[in-house]
């Protein structure tokens, strides 16, 4: 399997700094038979979010292992970074990581509410589950989608990289087919535009770079209240 990918990140229209970090580096448009891709959305004052996400991305890039081990290493790296600088106490990050193998196997590791989507034969599927208060309430039937959209705890995460010594990693395995398009993105996209708009941007683009840029443009047009990041990967 050969992969073609593009990575984009944008500060958005409201924030002063970008606390998202991405892998591969933003602006990279390349191809190859193997890829490690990730999006991390940091949180924490005094530049903590930016440091947390960058630390997590550097860690998963440096470790050669399956996704859960990489994310566990990232978790410890963020905790260690915070322990050295008291002003960074409490910083953390989401982390959604994909390892694209030569045989078409995609393994995803996921903590938080950054997402992975699969576009196949015109159908867009969210393959990760948000680790958030409202997502869990929705899944249990204790909250409606309309209630979730306006709930005061809608931004509260139930799993975060860097806050506790142990982190529970959601692991997913997907067998890709030629023609599939995969998106890994921060919630700067998914809180601004719905799945129909994500599908339109993904399906209407000729290549991963165009798709990533269309997603960022759509999120900014909708308000751009958060940092916006996307890694788009085509399987062929």
mmCIF file of C-alpha atoms in Angstrom:
data_model
loop_
_atom_site.group_PDB
_atom_site.id
_atom_site.type_symbol
_atom_site.label_atom_id
_atom_site.label_comp_id
_atom_site.label_asym_id
_atom_site.label_seq_id
_atom_site.Cartn_x
_atom_site.Cartn_y
_atom_site.Cartn_z
ATOM 1 C CA UNK A 1 0.000 0.000 0.000
ATOM 2 C CA UNK A 2 1.262 3.463 -0.864
ATOM 3 C CA UNK A 3 0.151 6.513 1.120
ATOM 4 C CA UNK A 4 -0.005 10.174 0.189
ATOM 5 C CA UNK A 5 -0.487 12.677 2.987
ATOM 6 C CA UNK A 6 -0.687 16.327 3.944
ATOM 7 C CA UNK A 7 -0.578 18.077 7.311
ATOM 8 C CA UNK A 8 -1.996 21.504 8.097
ATOM 9 C CA UNK A 9 -2.482 23.519 11.289
ATOM 10 C CA UNK A 10 -3.890 26.995 11.865
ATOM 11 C CA UNK A 11 -4.272 29.213 14.928
ATOM 12 C CA UNK A 12 -7.880 30.037 14.017
ATOM 13 C CA UNK A 13 -9.564 33.414 14.356
ATOM 14 C CA UNK A 14 -9.761 33.842 18.133
ATOM 15 C CA UNK A 15 -6.771 32.275 19.902
ATOM 16 C CA UNK A 16 -3.451 34.103 20.163
ATOM 17 C CA UNK A 17 -1.270 30.989 20.069
ATOM 18 C CA UNK A 18 -1.535 27.543 18.545
ATOM 19 C CA UNK A 19 -1.642 24.804 21.193
ATOM 20 C CA UNK A 20 -2.101 22.029 18.610
ATOM 21 C CA UNK A 21 0.844 19.923 17.475
ATOM 22 C CA UNK A 22 0.907 17.563 14.512
ATOM 23 C CA UNK A 23 2.916 14.727 13.010
ATOM 24 C CA UNK A 24 4.301 14.827 10.343
ATOM 25 C CA UNK A 25 5.310 18.482 10.548
ATOM 26 C CA UNK A 26 2.757 20.984 9.314
ATOM 27 C CA UNK A 27 3.039 21.683 5.606
ATOM 28 C CA UNK A 28 4.467 18.296 4.736
ATOM 29 C CA UNK A 29 2.974 16.794 1.580
ATOM 30 C CA UNK A 30 4.627 13.486 0.878
ATOM 31 C CA UNK A 31 4.107 9.847 -0.013
ATOM 32 C CA UNK A 32 5.483 6.514 1.106
ATOM 33 C CA UNK A 33 4.673 2.973 2.177
ATOM 34 C CA UNK A 34 4.664 3.672 5.937
ATOM 35 C CA UNK A 35 3.461 6.618 7.992
ATOM 36 C CA UNK A 36 3.120 7.638 11.624
ATOM 37 C CA UNK A 37 0.616 10.488 11.927
ATOM 38 C CA UNK A 38 -0.852 12.229 14.956
ATOM 39 C CA UNK A 39 -2.728 15.259 16.235
ATOM 40 C CA UNK A 40 -2.418 16.548 19.807
ATOM 41 C CA UNK A 41 -4.544 19.381 21.210
ATOM 42 C CA UNK A 42 -2.935 20.804 24.328
ATOM 43 C CA UNK A 43 -4.510 22.451 27.345
ATOM 44 C CA UNK A 44 -3.145 24.357 30.323
ATOM 45 C CA UNK A 45 -2.235 27.949 31.104
ATOM 46 C CA UNK A 46 1.127 29.705 30.857
ATOM 47 C CA UNK A 47 1.917 28.046 27.509
ATOM 48 C CA UNK A 48 1.283 24.645 29.071
ATOM 49 C CA UNK A 49 -0.995 23.464 26.279
ATOM 50 C CA UNK A 50 1.543 24.181 23.583
ATOM 51 C CA UNK A 51 4.295 22.448 25.555
ATOM 52 C CA UNK A 52 2.110 19.444 26.403
ATOM 53 C CA UNK A 53 1.076 18.790 22.806
ATOM 54 C CA UNK A 54 4.587 19.311 21.436
ATOM 55 C CA UNK A 55 6.036 16.990 24.089
ATOM 56 C CA UNK A 56 3.496 14.288 23.284
ATOM 57 C CA UNK A 57 4.132 14.495 19.547
ATOM 58 C CA UNK A 58 7.908 14.387 20.011
ATOM 59 C CA UNK A 59 7.538 11.334 22.224
ATOM 60 C CA UNK A 60 5.342 9.287 19.879
ATOM 61 C CA UNK A 61 7.688 10.131 17.003
ATOM 62 C CA UNK A 62 10.743 8.950 18.946
ATOM 63 C CA UNK A 63 9.380 5.625 20.207
ATOM 64 C CA UNK A 64 9.278 2.592 17.888
ATOM 65 C CA UNK A 65 6.350 0.549 19.184
ATOM 66 C CA UNK A 66 2.641 -0.043 18.740
ATOM 67 C CA UNK A 67 0.251 2.817 19.424
ATOM 68 C CA UNK A 68 -0.634 2.155 23.066
ATOM 69 C CA UNK A 69 3.016 2.001 24.124
ATOM 70 C CA UNK A 70 3.800 5.206 22.227
ATOM 71 C CA UNK A 71 0.914 7.020 23.917
ATOM 72 C CA UNK A 72 1.873 5.682 27.341
ATOM 73 C CA UNK A 73 5.394 7.015 26.729
ATOM 74 C CA UNK A 74 3.935 10.371 25.703
ATOM 75 C CA UNK A 75 1.858 10.442 28.878
ATOM 76 C CA UNK A 76 4.931 9.965 31.054
ATOM 77 C CA UNK A 77 6.901 12.525 29.033
ATOM 78 C CA UNK A 78 4.251 15.211 29.581
ATOM 79 C CA UNK A 79 4.064 14.424 33.304
ATOM 80 C CA UNK A 80 7.855 14.642 33.574
ATOM 81 C CA UNK A 81 7.941 17.950 31.695
ATOM 82 C CA UNK A 82 5.344 19.401 34.064
ATOM 83 C CA UNK A 83 7.220 18.165 37.133
ATOM 84 C CA UNK A 84 10.293 20.152 36.102
ATOM 85 C CA UNK A 85 8.363 23.427 35.760
ATOM 86 C CA UNK A 86 5.793 24.105 38.496
ATOM 87 C CA UNK A 87 3.975 26.718 36.417
ATOM 88 C CA UNK A 88 3.054 23.949 33.973
ATOM 89 C CA UNK A 89 1.353 21.784 36.584
ATOM 90 C CA UNK A 90 -1.968 20.490 35.268
ATOM 91 C CA UNK A 91 -1.074 20.737 31.582
ATOM 92 C CA UNK A 92 -2.276 17.942 29.346
ATOM 93 C CA UNK A 93 -3.222 17.086 25.805
ATOM 94 C CA UNK A 94 -5.439 14.971 23.639
ATOM 95 C CA UNK A 95 -3.614 12.551 21.365
ATOM 96 C CA UNK A 96 -4.883 10.656 18.347
ATOM 97 C CA UNK A 97 -2.200 8.587 16.634
ATOM 98 C CA UNK A 98 -2.293 6.466 13.494
ATOM 99 C CA UNK A 99 0.338 4.017 12.265
ATOM 100 C CA UNK A 100 -0.182 3.226 8.583
ATOM 101 C CA UNK A 101 1.549 -0.038 7.678
ATOM 102 C CA UNK A 102 2.823 -1.234 4.316
ATOM 103 C CA UNK A 103 0.202 -3.996 4.144
ATOM 104 C CA UNK A 104 -2.714 -1.553 4.469
ATOM 105 C CA UNK A 105 -3.237 -2.100 8.183
ATOM 106 C CA UNK A 106 -4.004 1.054 10.151
ATOM 107 C CA UNK A 107 -3.723 1.007 13.922
ATOM 108 C CA UNK A 108 -5.134 3.981 15.801
ATOM 109 C CA UNK A 109 -4.456 4.947 19.409
ATOM 110 C CA UNK A 110 -6.698 7.583 20.908
ATOM 111 C CA UNK A 111 -7.101 9.645 24.088
ATOM 112 C CA UNK A 112 -9.392 12.684 24.322
ATOM 113 C CA UNK A 113 -11.584 14.331 21.700
ATOM 114 C CA UNK A 114 -9.343 14.774 18.690
ATOM 115 C CA UNK A 115 -10.834 12.440 16.096
ATOM 116 C CA UNK A 116 -10.098 10.018 13.289
ATOM 117 C CA UNK A 117 -12.458 9.654 10.336
ATOM 118 C CA UNK A 118 -12.520 7.239 7.407
ATOM 119 C CA UNK A 119 -13.918 8.230 4.020
ATOM 120 C CA UNK A 120 -14.677 5.138 1.942
ATOM 121 C CA UNK A 121 -16.869 4.927 -1.168
ATOM 122 C CA UNK A 122 -18.454 8.285 -0.401
ATOM 123 C CA UNK A 123 -19.351 7.376 3.193
ATOM 124 C CA UNK A 124 -17.718 9.216 6.095
ATOM 125 C CA UNK A 125 -17.349 7.311 9.378
ATOM 126 C CA UNK A 126 -16.068 8.635 12.689
ATOM 127 C CA UNK A 127 -13.886 5.767 13.863
ATOM 128 C CA UNK A 128 -12.859 7.139 17.265
ATOM 129 C CA UNK A 129 -15.084 7.901 20.239
ATOM 130 C CA UNK A 130 -14.761 11.217 22.053
ATOM 131 C CA UNK A 131 -13.559 10.732 25.614
ATOM 132 C CA UNK A 132 -15.727 13.491 27.017
ATOM 133 C CA UNK A 133 -18.476 13.928 29.580
ATOM 134 C CA UNK A 134 -21.186 14.634 27.013
ATOM 135 C CA UNK A 135 -20.103 11.768 24.755
ATOM 136 C CA UNK A 136 -20.436 9.318 27.620
ATOM 137 C CA UNK A 137 -23.813 10.778 28.587
ATOM 138 C CA UNK A 138 -25.003 10.470 24.985
ATOM 139 C CA UNK A 139 -23.824 6.869 24.758
ATOM 140 C CA UNK A 140 -25.692 5.971 27.941
ATOM 141 C CA UNK A 141 -28.890 7.631 26.750
ATOM 142 C CA UNK A 142 -28.870 10.171 29.569
ATOM 143 C CA UNK A 143 -28.518 13.164 27.271
ATOM 144 C CA UNK A 144 -29.854 14.127 23.851
ATOM 145 C CA UNK A 145 -27.707 15.495 21.039
ATOM 146 C CA UNK A 146 -29.446 18.857 21.384
ATOM 147 C CA UNK A 147 -28.679 18.951 25.106
ATOM 148 C CA UNK A 148 -25.061 17.993 24.467
ATOM 149 C CA UNK A 149 -24.536 20.943 22.124
ATOM 150 C CA UNK A 150 -25.292 23.488 24.859
ATOM 151 C CA UNK A 151 -24.294 21.604 28.011
ATOM 152 C CA UNK A 152 -21.916 23.592 30.271
ATOM 153 C CA UNK A 153 -19.654 20.522 30.558
ATOM 154 C CA UNK A 154 -19.454 19.854 26.819
ATOM 155 C CA UNK A 155 -15.711 20.624 26.795
ATOM 156 C CA UNK A 156 -14.862 18.439 29.792
ATOM 157 C CA UNK A 157 -12.675 15.459 28.861
ATOM 158 C CA UNK A 158 -12.686 12.144 30.706
ATOM 159 C CA UNK A 159 -9.309 10.997 29.369
ATOM 160 C CA UNK A 160 -6.251 13.219 28.926
ATOM 161 C CA UNK A 161 -2.575 12.561 28.237
ATOM 162 C CA UNK A 162 -0.290 13.963 30.921
ATOM 163 C CA UNK A 163 -2.491 14.289 33.998
ATOM 164 C CA UNK A 164 -2.159 10.872 35.659
ATOM 165 C CA UNK A 165 0.522 8.187 35.685
ATOM 166 C CA UNK A 166 -1.808 5.714 33.998
ATOM 167 C CA UNK A 167 -3.711 6.562 30.830
ATOM 168 C CA UNK A 168 -6.391 4.407 29.199
ATOM 169 C CA UNK A 169 -5.759 4.212 25.460
ATOM 170 C CA UNK A 170 -8.488 3.335 22.968
ATOM 171 C CA UNK A 171 -6.954 1.139 20.254
ATOM 172 C CA UNK A 172 -8.621 0.527 16.890
ATOM 173 C CA UNK A 173 -7.535 -1.613 13.929
ATOM 174 C CA UNK A 174 -8.671 -0.905 10.370
ATOM 175 C CA UNK A 175 -7.813 -2.666 7.119
ATOM 176 C CA UNK A 176 -7.531 0.042 4.490
ATOM 177 C CA UNK A 177 -8.426 -0.326 0.827
ATOM 178 C CA UNK A 178 -7.162 1.595 -2.171
ATOM 179 C CA UNK A 179 -9.162 4.795 -2.485
ATOM 180 C CA UNK A 180 -9.697 5.268 1.253
ATOM 181 C CA UNK A 181 -9.072 8.708 2.733
ATOM 182 C CA UNK A 182 -8.309 9.088 6.453
ATOM 183 C CA UNK A 183 -8.570 12.256 8.534
ATOM 184 C CA UNK A 184 -7.030 12.852 11.955
ATOM 185 C CA UNK A 185 -8.076 16.231 13.332
ATOM 186 C CA UNK A 186 -8.416 18.427 16.398
ATOM 187 C CA UNK A 187 -11.750 19.639 17.717
ATOM 188 C CA UNK A 188 -11.088 23.009 16.126
ATOM 189 C CA UNK A 189 -12.692 21.358 13.102
ATOM 190 C CA UNK A 190 -15.348 19.189 14.701
ATOM 191 C CA UNK A 191 -16.780 21.866 16.994
ATOM 192 C CA UNK A 192 -17.062 24.300 14.099
ATOM 193 C CA UNK A 193 -18.487 22.175 11.285
ATOM 194 C CA UNK A 194 -20.662 19.072 11.247
ATOM 195 C CA UNK A 195 -19.957 15.729 9.616
ATOM 196 C CA UNK A 196 -21.799 16.740 6.452
ATOM 197 C CA UNK A 197 -19.422 19.674 5.984
ATOM 198 C CA UNK A 198 -16.425 17.464 6.776
ATOM 199 C CA UNK A 199 -17.627 14.993 4.142
ATOM 200 C CA UNK A 200 -18.043 17.766 1.577
ATOM 201 C CA UNK A 201 -14.519 19.057 2.178
ATOM 202 C CA UNK A 202 -12.983 15.587 2.143
ATOM 203 C CA UNK A 203 -14.861 14.203 -0.847
ATOM 204 C CA UNK A 204 -14.591 17.374 -2.909
ATOM 205 C CA UNK A 205 -10.806 17.618 -2.749
ATOM 206 C CA UNK A 206 -8.527 16.092 -5.353
ATOM 207 C CA UNK A 207 -5.628 15.444 -2.974
ATOM 208 C CA UNK A 208 -4.859 15.430 0.767
ATOM 209 C CA UNK A 209 -3.458 18.959 0.754
ATOM 210 C CA UNK A 210 -6.598 20.392 -0.809
ATOM 211 C CA UNK A 211 -8.736 18.419 1.653
ATOM 212 C CA UNK A 212 -6.831 19.685 4.695
ATOM 213 C CA UNK A 213 -6.955 23.269 3.467
ATOM 214 C CA UNK A 214 -10.681 23.013 2.728
ATOM 215 C CA UNK A 215 -11.341 21.749 6.253
ATOM 216 C CA UNK A 216 -9.378 24.586 7.833
ATOM 217 C CA UNK A 217 -11.078 27.164 5.621
ATOM 218 C CA UNK A 218 -14.510 25.808 6.543
ATOM 219 C CA UNK A 219 -13.717 25.848 10.273
ATOM 220 C CA UNK A 220 -12.439 29.417 10.052
ATOM 221 C CA UNK A 221 -15.474 30.493 8.047
ATOM 222 C CA UNK A 222 -17.673 29.083 10.822
ATOM 223 C CA UNK A 223 -15.892 31.193 13.435
ATOM 224 C CA UNK A 224 -12.493 29.598 13.995
ATOM 225 C CA UNK A 225 -12.822 29.786 17.780
ATOM 226 C CA UNK A 226 -10.113 27.182 18.420
ATOM 227 C CA UNK A 227 -6.856 26.055 16.870
ATOM 228 C CA UNK A 228 -7.439 23.900 13.791
ATOM 229 C CA UNK A 229 -5.344 20.909 12.715
ATOM 230 C CA UNK A 230 -5.743 18.153 10.152
ATOM 231 C CA UNK A 231 -3.707 15.268 8.801
ATOM 232 C CA UNK A 232 -5.248 13.784 5.654
ATOM 233 C CA UNK A 233 -3.955 10.484 4.272
ATOM 234 C CA UNK A 234 -4.906 8.784 1.005
ATOM 235 C CA UNK A 235 -4.395 5.040 0.588
ATOM 236 C CA UNK A 236 -3.613 3.834 -2.889
#
